[in-house]
CSV table of C-alpha atoms in Angstrom, one decimal:
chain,number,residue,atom,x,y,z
A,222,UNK,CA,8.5,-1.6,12.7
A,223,UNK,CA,6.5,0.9,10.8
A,224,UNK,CA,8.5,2.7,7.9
A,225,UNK,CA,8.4,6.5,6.2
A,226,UNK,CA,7.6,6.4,2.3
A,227,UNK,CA,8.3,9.4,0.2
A,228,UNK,CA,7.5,9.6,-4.0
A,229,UNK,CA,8.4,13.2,-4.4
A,230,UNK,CA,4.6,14.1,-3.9
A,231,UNK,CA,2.9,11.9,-0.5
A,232,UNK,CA,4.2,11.0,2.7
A,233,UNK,CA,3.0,8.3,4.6
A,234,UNK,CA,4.1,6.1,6.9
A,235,UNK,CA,3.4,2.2,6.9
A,236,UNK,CA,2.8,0.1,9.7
A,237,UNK,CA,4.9,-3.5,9.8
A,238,UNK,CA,2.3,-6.2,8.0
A,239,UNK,CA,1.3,-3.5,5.6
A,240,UNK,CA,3.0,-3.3,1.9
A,241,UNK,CA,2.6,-0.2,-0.3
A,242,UNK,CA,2.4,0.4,-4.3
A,243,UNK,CA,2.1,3.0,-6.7
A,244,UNK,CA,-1.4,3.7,-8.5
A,245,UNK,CA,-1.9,4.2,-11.9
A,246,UNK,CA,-3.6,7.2,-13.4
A,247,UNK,CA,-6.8,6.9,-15.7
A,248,UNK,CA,-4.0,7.0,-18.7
A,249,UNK,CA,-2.7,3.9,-17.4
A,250,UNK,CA,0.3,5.7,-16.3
A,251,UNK,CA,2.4,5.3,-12.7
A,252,UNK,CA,1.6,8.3,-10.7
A,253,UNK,CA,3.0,9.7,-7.2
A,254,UNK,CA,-0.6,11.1,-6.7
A,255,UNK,CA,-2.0,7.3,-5.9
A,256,UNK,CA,-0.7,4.9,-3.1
A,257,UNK,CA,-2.4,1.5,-2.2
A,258,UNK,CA,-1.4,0.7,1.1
A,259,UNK,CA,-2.4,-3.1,1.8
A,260,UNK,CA,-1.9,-5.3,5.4
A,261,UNK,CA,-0.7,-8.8,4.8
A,262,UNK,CA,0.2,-7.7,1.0
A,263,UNK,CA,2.8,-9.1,-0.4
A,264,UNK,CA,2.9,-9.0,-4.0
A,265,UNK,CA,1.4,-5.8,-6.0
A,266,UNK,CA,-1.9,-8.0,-7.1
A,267,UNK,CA,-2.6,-8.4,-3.5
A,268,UNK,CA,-4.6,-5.4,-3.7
A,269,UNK,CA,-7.2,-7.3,-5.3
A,270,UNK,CA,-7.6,-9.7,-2.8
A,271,UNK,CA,-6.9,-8.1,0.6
A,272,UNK,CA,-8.1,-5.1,2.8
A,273,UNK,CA,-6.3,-1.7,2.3
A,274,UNK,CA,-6.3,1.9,1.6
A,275,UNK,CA,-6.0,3.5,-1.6
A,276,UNK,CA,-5.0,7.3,-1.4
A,277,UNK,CA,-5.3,9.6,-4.0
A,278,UNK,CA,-3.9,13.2,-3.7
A,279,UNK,CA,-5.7,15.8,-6.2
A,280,UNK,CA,-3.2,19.4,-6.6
A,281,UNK,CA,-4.5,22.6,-6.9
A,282,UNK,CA,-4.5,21.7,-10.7
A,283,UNK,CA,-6.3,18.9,-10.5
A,284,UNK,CA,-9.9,18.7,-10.9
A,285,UNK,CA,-11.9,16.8,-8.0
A,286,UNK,CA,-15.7,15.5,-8.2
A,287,UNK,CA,-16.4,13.3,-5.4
A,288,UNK,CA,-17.3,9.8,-6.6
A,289,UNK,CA,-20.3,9.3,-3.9
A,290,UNK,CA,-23.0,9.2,-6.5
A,291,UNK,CA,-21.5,6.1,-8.0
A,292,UNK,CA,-21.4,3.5,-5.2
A,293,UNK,CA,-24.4,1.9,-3.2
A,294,UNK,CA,-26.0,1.7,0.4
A,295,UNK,CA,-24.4,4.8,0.8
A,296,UNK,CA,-24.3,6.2,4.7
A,297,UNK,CA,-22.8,9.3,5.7
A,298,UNK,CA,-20.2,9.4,8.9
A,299,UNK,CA,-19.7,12.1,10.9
A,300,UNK,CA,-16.5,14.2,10.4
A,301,UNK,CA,-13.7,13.7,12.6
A,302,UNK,CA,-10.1,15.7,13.2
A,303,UNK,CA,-7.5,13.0,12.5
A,304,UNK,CA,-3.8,14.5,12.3
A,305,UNK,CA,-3.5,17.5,10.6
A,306,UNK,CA,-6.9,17.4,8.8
A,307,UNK,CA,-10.7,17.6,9.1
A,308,UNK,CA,-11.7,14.0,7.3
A,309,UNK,CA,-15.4,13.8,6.1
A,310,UNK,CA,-17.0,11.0,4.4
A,311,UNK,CA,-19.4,7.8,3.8
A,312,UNK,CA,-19.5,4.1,4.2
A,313,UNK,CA,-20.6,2.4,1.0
A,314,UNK,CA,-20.7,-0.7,-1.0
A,315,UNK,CA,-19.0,-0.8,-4.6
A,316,UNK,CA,-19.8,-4.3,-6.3
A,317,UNK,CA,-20.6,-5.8,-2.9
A,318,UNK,CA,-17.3,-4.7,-1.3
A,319,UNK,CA,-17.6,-2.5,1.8
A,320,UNK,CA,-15.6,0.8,1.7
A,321,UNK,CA,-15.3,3.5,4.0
A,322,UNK,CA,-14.6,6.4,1.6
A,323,UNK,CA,-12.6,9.7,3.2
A,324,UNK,CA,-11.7,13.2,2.2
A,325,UNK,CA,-9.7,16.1,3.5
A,326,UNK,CA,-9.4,19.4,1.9
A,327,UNK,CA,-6.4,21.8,2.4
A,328,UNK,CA,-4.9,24.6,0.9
A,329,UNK,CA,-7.1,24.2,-1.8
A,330,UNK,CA,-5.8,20.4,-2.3
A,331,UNK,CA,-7.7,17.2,-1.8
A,332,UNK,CA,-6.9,13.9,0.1
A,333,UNK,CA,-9.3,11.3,-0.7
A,334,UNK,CA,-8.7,7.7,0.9
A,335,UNK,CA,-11.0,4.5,0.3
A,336,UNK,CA,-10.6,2.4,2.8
A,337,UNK,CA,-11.4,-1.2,1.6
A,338,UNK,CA,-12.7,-2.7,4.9
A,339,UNK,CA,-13.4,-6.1,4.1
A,340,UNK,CA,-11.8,-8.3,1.1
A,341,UNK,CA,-12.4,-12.3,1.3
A,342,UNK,CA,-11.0,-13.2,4.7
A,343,UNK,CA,-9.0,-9.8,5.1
A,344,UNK,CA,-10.9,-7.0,7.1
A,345,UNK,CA,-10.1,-3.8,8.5
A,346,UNK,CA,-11.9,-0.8,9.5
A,347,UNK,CA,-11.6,3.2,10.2
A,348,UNK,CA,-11.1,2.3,13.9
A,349,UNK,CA,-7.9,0.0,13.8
A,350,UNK,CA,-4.7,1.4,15.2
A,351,UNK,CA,-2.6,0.9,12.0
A,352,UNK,CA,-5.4,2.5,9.9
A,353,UNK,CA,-5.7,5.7,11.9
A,354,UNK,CA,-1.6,5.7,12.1
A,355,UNK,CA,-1.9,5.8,8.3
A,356,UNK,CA,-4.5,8.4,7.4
A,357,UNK,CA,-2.7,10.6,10.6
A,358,UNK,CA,0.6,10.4,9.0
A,359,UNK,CA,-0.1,11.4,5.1
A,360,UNK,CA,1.4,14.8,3.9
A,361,UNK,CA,2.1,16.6,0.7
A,362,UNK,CA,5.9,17.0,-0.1
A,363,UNK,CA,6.4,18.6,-3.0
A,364,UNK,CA,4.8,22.2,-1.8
A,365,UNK,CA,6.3,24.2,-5.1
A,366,UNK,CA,3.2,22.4,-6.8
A,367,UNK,CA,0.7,22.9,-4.7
């Protein structure tokens, strides 16, 4: 049974045989602005070794540069209307891992969600059920900041 997770900043809900964590910031700190979501995870290191997605919610406050120009065999997708956003984006490779990297803008905010589609014998892509229920699902909760 899929399950609603709140921090006080994302929403999101998680499909059963997926486990979420917090993300750190560049300071090394916990944030609400970073959630690994990760099928078949079960500990937090999972996220090293399985397929997941990693979303990362940039404020009006926060300063945004997409990351495209750092990862290789880089190939454009065509945007798409999933939930309550317009999603563009890119497949890619970063250190021989394939991603498929998103992002939505809204209200002068930023989603951006890297999908890790393939991770030792763990694969998943943009096209599974669990992932689309996922990237339709997330929403900012904390509007005062925003």
């Amino acid at each position: 049974m899929s399950e609603w997770f709140e921090n006080g900043t994302l929403r999101v809900l998680v499909p059963s045989g997926w486990a979420i964590f917090r993300g750190i910031d560049s300071e090394c700190r916990v944030t609400p602005k970073k959630l690994h979501i990760f099928r078949n995870a079960k500990l937090e290191t999972d996220i090293f070794t399985h397929a997941g997605i990693t979303v990362c919610f940039f404020d009006k406050t926060d300063y945004y540069i997409s990351p495209k120009f750092f990862y290789d065999q880089v190939a454009d997708i065509q945007p798409f209307v999933l939930g309550a956003y317009a999603w563009e984006g890119y497949t890619c490779t970063s250190f021989g891992y394939p991603y498929t990297m998103l992002e939505a803008r809204h209200d002068g905010c930023v989603f951006q969600v890297m999908i890790l589609m393939k991770n030792g014998e763990h694969e998943i892509s943009l096209d599974d059920a669990d992932v689309k229920t996922i990237l339709e699902s997330i929403t900012p909760i904390n509007r005062e900041e925003l």
